[in-house]
PDB file of C-alpha atoms in Angstrom:
ATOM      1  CA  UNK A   1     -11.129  25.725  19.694  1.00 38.00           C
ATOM      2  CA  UNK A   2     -13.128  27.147  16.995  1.00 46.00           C
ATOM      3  CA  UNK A   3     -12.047  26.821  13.337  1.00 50.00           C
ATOM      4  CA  UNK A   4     -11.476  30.420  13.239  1.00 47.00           C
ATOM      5  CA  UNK A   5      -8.194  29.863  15.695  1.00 45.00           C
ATOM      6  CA  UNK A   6      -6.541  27.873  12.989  1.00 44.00           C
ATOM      7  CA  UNK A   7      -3.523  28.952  11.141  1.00 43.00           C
ATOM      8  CA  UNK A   8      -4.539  27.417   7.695  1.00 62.00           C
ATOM      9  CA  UNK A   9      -7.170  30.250   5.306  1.00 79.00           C
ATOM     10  CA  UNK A  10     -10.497  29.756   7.334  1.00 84.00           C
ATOM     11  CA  UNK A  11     -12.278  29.125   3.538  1.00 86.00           C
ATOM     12  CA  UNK A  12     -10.150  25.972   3.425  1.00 89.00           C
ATOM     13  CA  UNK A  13     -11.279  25.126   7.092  1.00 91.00           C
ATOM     14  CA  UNK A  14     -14.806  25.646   6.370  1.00 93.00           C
ATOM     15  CA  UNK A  15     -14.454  24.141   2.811  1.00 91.00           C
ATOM     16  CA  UNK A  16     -12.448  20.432   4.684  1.00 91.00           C
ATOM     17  CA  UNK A  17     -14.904  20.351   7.259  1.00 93.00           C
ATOM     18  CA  UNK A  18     -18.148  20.731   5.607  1.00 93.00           C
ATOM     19  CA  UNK A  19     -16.954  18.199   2.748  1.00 89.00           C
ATOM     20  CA  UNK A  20     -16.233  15.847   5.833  1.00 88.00           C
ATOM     21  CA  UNK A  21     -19.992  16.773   6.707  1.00 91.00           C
ATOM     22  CA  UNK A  22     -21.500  15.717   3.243  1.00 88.00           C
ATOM     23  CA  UNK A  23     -19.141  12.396   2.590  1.00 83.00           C
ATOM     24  CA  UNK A  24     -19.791  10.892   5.986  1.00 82.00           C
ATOM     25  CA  UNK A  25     -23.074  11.538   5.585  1.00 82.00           C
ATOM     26  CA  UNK A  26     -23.896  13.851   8.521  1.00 88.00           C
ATOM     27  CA  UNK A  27     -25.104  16.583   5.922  1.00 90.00           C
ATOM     28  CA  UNK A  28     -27.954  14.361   3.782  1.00 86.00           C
ATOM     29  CA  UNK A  29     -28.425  14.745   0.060  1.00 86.00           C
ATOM     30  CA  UNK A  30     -31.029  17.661  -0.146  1.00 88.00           C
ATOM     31  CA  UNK A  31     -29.550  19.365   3.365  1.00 91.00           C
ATOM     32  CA  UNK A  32     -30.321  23.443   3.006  1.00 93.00           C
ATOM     33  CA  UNK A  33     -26.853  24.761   4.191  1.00 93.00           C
ATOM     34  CA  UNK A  34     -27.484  28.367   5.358  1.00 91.00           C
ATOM     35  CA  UNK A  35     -24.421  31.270   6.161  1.00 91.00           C
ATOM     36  CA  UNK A  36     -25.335  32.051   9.054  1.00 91.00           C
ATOM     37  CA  UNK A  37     -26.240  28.806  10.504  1.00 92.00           C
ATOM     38  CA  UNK A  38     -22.703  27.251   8.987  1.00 93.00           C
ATOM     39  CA  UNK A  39     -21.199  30.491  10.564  1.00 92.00           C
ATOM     40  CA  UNK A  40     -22.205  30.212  14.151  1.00 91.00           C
ATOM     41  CA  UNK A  41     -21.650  26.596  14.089  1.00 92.00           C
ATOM     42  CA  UNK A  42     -18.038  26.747  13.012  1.00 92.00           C
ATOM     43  CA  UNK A  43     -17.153  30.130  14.752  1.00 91.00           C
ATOM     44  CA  UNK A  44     -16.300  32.405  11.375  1.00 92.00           C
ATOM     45  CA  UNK A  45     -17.838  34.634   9.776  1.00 92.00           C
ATOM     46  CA  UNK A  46     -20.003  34.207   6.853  1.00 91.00           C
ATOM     47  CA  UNK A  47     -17.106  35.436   4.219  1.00 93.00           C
ATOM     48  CA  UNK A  48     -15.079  32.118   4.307  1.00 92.00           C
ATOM     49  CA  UNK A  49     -18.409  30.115   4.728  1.00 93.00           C
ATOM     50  CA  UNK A  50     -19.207  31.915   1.456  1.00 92.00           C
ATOM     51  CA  UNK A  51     -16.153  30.903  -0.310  1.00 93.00           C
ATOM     52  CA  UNK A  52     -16.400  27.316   0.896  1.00 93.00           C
ATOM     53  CA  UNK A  53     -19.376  26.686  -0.716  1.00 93.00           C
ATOM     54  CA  UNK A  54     -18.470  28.342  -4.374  1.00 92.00           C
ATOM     55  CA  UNK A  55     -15.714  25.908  -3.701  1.00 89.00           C
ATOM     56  CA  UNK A  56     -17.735  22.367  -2.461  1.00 91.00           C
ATOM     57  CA  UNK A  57     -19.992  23.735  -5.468  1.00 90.00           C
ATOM     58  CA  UNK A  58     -17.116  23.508  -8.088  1.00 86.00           C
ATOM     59  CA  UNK A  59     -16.941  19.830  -6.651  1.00 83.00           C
ATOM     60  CA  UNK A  60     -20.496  18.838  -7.020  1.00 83.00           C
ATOM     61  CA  UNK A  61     -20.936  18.806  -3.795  1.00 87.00           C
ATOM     62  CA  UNK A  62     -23.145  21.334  -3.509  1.00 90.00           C
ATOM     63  CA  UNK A  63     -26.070  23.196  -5.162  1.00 89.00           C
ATOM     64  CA  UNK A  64     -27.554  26.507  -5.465  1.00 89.00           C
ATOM     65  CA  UNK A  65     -30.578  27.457  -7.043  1.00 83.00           C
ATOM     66  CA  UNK A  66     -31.737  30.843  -7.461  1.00 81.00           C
ATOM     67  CA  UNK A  67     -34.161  31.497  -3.971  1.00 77.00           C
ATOM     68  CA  UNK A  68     -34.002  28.263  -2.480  1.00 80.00           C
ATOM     69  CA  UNK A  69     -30.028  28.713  -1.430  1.00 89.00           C
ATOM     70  CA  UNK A  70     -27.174  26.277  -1.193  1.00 93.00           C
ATOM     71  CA  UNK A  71     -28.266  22.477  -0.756  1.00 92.00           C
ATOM     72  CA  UNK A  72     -26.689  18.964   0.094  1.00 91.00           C
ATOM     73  CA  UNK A  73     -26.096  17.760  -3.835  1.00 85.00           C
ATOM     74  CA  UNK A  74     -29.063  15.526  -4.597  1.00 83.00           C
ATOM     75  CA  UNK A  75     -28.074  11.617  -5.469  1.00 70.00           C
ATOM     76  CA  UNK A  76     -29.181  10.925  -8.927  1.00 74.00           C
ATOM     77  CA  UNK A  77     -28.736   7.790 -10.852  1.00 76.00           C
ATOM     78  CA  UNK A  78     -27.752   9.220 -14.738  1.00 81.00           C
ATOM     79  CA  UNK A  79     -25.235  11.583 -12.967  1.00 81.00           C
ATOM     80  CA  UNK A  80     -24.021   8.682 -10.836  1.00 82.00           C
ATOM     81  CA  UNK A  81     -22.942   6.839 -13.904  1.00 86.00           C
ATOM     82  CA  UNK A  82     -21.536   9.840 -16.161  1.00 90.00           C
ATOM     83  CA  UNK A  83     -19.534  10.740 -12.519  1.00 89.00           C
ATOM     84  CA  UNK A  84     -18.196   7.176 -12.906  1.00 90.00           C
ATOM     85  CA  UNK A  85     -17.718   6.920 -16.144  1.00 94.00           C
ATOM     86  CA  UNK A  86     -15.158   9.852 -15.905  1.00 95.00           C
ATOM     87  CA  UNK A  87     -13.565   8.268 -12.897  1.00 94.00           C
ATOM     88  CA  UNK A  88     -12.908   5.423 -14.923  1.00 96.00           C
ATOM     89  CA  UNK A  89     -11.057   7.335 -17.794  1.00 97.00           C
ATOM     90  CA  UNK A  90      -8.967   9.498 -15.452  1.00 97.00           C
ATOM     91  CA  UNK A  91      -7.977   6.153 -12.875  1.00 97.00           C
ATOM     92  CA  UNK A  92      -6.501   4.802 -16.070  1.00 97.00           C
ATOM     93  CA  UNK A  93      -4.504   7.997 -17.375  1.00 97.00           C
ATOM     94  CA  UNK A  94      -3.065   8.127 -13.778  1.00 97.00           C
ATOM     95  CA  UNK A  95      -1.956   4.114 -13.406  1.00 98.00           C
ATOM     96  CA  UNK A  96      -0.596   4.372 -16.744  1.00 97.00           C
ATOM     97  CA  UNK A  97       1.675   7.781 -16.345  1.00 97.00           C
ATOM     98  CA  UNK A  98       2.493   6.697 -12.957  1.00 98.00           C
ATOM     99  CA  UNK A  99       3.581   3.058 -14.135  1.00 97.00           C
ATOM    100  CA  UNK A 100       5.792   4.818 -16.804  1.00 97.00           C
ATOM    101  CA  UNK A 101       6.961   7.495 -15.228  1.00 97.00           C
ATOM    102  CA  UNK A 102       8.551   5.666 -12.565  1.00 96.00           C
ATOM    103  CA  UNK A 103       8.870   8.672 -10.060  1.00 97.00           C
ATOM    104  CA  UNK A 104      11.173   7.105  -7.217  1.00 97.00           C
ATOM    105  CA  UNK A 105       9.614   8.804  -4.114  1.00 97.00           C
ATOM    106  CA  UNK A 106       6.137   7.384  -5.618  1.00 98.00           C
ATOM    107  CA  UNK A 107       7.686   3.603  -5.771  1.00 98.00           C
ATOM    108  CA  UNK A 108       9.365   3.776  -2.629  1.00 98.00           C
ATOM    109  CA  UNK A 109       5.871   4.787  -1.260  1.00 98.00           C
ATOM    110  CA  UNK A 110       3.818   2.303  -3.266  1.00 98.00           C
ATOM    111  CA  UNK A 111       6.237  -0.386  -1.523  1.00 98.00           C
ATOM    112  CA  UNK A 112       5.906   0.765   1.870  1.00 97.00           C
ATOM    113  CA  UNK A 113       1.604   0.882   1.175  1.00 97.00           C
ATOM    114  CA  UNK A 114       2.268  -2.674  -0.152  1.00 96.00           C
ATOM    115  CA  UNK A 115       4.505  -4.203   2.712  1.00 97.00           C
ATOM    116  CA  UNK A 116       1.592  -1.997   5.132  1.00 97.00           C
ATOM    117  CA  UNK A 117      -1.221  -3.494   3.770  1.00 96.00           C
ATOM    118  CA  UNK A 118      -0.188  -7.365   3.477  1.00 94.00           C
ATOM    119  CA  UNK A 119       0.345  -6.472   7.690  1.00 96.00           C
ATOM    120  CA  UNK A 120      -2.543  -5.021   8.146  1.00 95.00           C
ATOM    121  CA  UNK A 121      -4.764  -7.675   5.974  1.00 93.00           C
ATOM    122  CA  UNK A 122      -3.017 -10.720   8.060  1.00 93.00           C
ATOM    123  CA  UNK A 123      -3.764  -8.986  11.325  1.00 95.00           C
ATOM    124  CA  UNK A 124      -7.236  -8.302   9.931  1.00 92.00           C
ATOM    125  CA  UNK A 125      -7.102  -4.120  11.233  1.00 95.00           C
ATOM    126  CA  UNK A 126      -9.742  -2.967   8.662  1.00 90.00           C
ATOM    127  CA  UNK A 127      -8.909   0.872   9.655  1.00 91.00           C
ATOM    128  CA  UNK A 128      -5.625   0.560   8.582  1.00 94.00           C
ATOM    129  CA  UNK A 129      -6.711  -1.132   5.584  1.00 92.00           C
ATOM    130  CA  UNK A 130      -9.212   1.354   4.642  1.00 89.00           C
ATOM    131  CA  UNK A 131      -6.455   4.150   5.358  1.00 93.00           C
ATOM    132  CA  UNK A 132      -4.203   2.496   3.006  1.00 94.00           C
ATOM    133  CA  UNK A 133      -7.096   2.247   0.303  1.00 91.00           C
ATOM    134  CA  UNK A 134      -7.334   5.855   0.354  1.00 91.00           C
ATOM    135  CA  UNK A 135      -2.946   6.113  -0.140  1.00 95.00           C
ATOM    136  CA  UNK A 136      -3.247   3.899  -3.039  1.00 96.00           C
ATOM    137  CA  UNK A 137      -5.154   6.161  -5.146  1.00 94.00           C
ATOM    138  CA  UNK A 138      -3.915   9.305  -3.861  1.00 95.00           C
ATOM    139  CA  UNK A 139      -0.111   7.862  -4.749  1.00 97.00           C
ATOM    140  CA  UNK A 140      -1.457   7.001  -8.038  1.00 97.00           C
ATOM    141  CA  UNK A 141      -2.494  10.482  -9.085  1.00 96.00           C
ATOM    142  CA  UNK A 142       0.563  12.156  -7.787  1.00 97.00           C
ATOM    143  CA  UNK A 143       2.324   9.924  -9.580  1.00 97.00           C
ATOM    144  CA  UNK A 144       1.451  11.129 -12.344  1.00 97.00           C
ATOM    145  CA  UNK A 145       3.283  14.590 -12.015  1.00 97.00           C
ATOM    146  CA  UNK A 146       0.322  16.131 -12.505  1.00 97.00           C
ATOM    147  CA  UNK A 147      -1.436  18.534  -9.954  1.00 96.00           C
ATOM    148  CA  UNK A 148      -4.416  19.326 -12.290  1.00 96.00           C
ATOM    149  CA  UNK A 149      -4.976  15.294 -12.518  1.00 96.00           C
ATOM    150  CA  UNK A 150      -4.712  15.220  -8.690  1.00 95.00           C
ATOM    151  CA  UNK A 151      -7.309  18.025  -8.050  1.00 92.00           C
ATOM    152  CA  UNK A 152      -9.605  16.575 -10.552  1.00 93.00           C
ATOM    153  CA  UNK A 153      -9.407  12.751  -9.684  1.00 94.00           C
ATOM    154  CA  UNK A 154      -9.648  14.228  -5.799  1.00 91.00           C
ATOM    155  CA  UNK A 155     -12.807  15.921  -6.769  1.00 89.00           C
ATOM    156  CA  UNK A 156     -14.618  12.936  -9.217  1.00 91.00           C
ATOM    157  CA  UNK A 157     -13.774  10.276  -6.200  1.00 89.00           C
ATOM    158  CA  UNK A 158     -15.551  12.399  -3.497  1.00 87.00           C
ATOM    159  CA  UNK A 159     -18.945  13.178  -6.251  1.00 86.00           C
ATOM    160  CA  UNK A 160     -18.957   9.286  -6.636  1.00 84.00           C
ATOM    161  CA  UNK A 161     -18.642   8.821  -2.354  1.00 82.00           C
ATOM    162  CA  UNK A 162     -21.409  11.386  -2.137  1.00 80.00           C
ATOM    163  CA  UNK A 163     -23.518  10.135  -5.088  1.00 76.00           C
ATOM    164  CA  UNK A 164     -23.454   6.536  -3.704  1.00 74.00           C
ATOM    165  CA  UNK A 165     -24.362   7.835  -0.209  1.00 67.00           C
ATOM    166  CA  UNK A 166     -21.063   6.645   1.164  1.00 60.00           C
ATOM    167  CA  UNK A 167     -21.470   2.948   0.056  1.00 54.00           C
ATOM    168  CA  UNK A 168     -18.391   0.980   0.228  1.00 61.00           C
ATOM    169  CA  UNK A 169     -17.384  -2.236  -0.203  1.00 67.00           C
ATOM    170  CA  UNK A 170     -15.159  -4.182   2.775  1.00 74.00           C
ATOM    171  CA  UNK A 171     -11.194  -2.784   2.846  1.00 82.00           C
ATOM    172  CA  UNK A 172     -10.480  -5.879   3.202  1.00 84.00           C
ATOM    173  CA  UNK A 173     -11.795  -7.061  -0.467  1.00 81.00           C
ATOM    174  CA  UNK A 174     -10.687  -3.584  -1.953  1.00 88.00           C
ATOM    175  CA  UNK A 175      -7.339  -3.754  -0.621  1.00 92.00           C
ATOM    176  CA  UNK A 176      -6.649  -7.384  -2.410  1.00 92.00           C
ATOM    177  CA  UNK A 177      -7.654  -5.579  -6.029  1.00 94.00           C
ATOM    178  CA  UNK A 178      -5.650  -2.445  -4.893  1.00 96.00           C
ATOM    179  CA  UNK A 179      -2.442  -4.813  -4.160  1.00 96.00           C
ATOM    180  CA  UNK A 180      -2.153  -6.350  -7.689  1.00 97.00           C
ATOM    181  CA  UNK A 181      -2.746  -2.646  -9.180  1.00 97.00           C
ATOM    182  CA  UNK A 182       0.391  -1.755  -7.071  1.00 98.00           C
ATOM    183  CA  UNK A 183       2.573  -4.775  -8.267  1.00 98.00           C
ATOM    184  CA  UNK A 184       1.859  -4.307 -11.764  1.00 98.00           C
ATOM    185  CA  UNK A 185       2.773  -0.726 -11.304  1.00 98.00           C
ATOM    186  CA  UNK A 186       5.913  -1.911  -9.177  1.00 97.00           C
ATOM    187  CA  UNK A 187       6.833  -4.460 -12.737  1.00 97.00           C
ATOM    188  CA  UNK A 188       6.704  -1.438 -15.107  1.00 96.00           C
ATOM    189  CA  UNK A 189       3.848  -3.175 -16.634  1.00 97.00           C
ATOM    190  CA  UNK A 190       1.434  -0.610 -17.393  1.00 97.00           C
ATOM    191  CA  UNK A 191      -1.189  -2.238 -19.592  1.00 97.00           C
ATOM    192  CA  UNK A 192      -1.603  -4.679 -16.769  1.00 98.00           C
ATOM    193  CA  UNK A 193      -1.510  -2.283 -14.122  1.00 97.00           C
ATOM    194  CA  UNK A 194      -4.512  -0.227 -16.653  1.00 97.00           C
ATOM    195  CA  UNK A 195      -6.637  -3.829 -17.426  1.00 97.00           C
ATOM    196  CA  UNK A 196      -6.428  -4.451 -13.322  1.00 97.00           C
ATOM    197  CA  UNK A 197      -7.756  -1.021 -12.372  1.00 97.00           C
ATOM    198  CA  UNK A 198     -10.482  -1.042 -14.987  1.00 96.00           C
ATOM    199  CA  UNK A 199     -11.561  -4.397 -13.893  1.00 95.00           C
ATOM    200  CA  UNK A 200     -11.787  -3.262  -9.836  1.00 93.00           C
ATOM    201  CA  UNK A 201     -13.710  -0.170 -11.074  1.00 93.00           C
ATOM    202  CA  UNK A 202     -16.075  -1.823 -13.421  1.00 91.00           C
ATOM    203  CA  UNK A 203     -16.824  -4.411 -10.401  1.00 88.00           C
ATOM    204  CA  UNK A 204     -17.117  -1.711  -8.038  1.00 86.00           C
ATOM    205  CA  UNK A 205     -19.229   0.218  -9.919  1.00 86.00           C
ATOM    206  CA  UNK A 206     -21.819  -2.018 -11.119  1.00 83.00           C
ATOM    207  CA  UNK A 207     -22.180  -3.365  -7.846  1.00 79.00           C
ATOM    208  CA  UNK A 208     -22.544  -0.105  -6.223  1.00 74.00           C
ATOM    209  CA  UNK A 209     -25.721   0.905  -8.814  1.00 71.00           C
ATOM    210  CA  UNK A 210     -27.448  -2.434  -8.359  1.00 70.00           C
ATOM    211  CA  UNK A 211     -27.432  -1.813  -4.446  1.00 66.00           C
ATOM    212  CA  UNK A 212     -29.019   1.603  -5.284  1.00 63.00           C
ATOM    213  CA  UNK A 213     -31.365   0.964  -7.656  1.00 60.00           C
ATOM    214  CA  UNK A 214     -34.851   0.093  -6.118  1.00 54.00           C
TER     215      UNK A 214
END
């Protein structure tokens, strides 16, 4: 089935799959993504291909230059950091709020991810693991209340996946930093739940830009 038989609006199709594309790495930094080409291989037409890229470009996922087209963004170590640096100040915000705010659907959920994870690090299943990784900071922002801080924390995570070229550390060792975050959100204690997610960050980060730089 082509993605033109789906129900959902074919630009948000295009838009999910092609982002898919570019964070797994299957579209390379520096890619030239053409209308037609994108067209015929997804089975639209070029309108929603159109509109997925205004929308991947929004993102920083994408370029376009005047003659040369839409292209893969390009990895580049300044915009790495400043990408980081503003994933940093929005991952606080959104541990904070949600540790505050309290939102019961959010805690129930944060305990289920909790009680899922300790399972799933025992048995050693580093899918699940890595599925849960991706809960924890999804829960986190809609915690929050806010849907603008869940689009924009949702956007600045997949720029710093693309910019690092997908580089990851083990679930396994992310999960273990992500558990404390969720306890200390669990405990109402906010400025611990803030100090522990700066700390995984800060590690993550500077770990990721020594592997990248040559």
């Amino acid at each position: 089935m082509s993605i033109g038989e789906s129900h959902r609006a074919l630009r948000d199709e295009v838009a999910d799959q092609l982002r898919s594309w570019i964070l797994d790495g299957t579209l390379e930094p520096g890619s030239r993504l053409g209308e037609g080409a994108i067209s015929e291989r997804m089975g639209v037409s070029r309108l929603p291909v159109r509109e997925a890229f205004r929308r991947l470009e929004a993102e920083g996922l994408v370029q376009t230059a005047p003659r040369r087209g839409v292209r893969v963004a390009v990895f580049d170590q300044e915009e790495l950091a400043t990408i980081q640096e503003i994933r940093l100040a929005l991952e606080l915000i959104a541990v904070r709020k949600t540790a505050e705010r309290r939102d019961s659907e959010t805690m129930n959920e944060l305990e289920r991810v909790l009680l899922a994870g300790s399972q799933a690090a025992e048995a050693g299943d580093q899918s699940a693991l890595k599925r849960l990784n991706g809960d924890f900071h999804e829960l986190l922002a809609g915690g929050t209340g806010s849907r603008v801080l869940v689009a924009l924390l949702r956007s600045v995570r997949n720029q710093a996946h693309h910019l690092v070229g997908g580089l990851v550390t083990s679930p396994e060792d992310s999960w273990s930093e992500h558990a404390r975050v969720i306890r200390a959100v669990l405990d109402a204690d906010a400025e611990m739940a803030a100090l522990l997610m700066r700390r995984h960050l800060h590690d993550r980060h500077e770990s990721q830009r020594a592997t990248l730089t040559p």
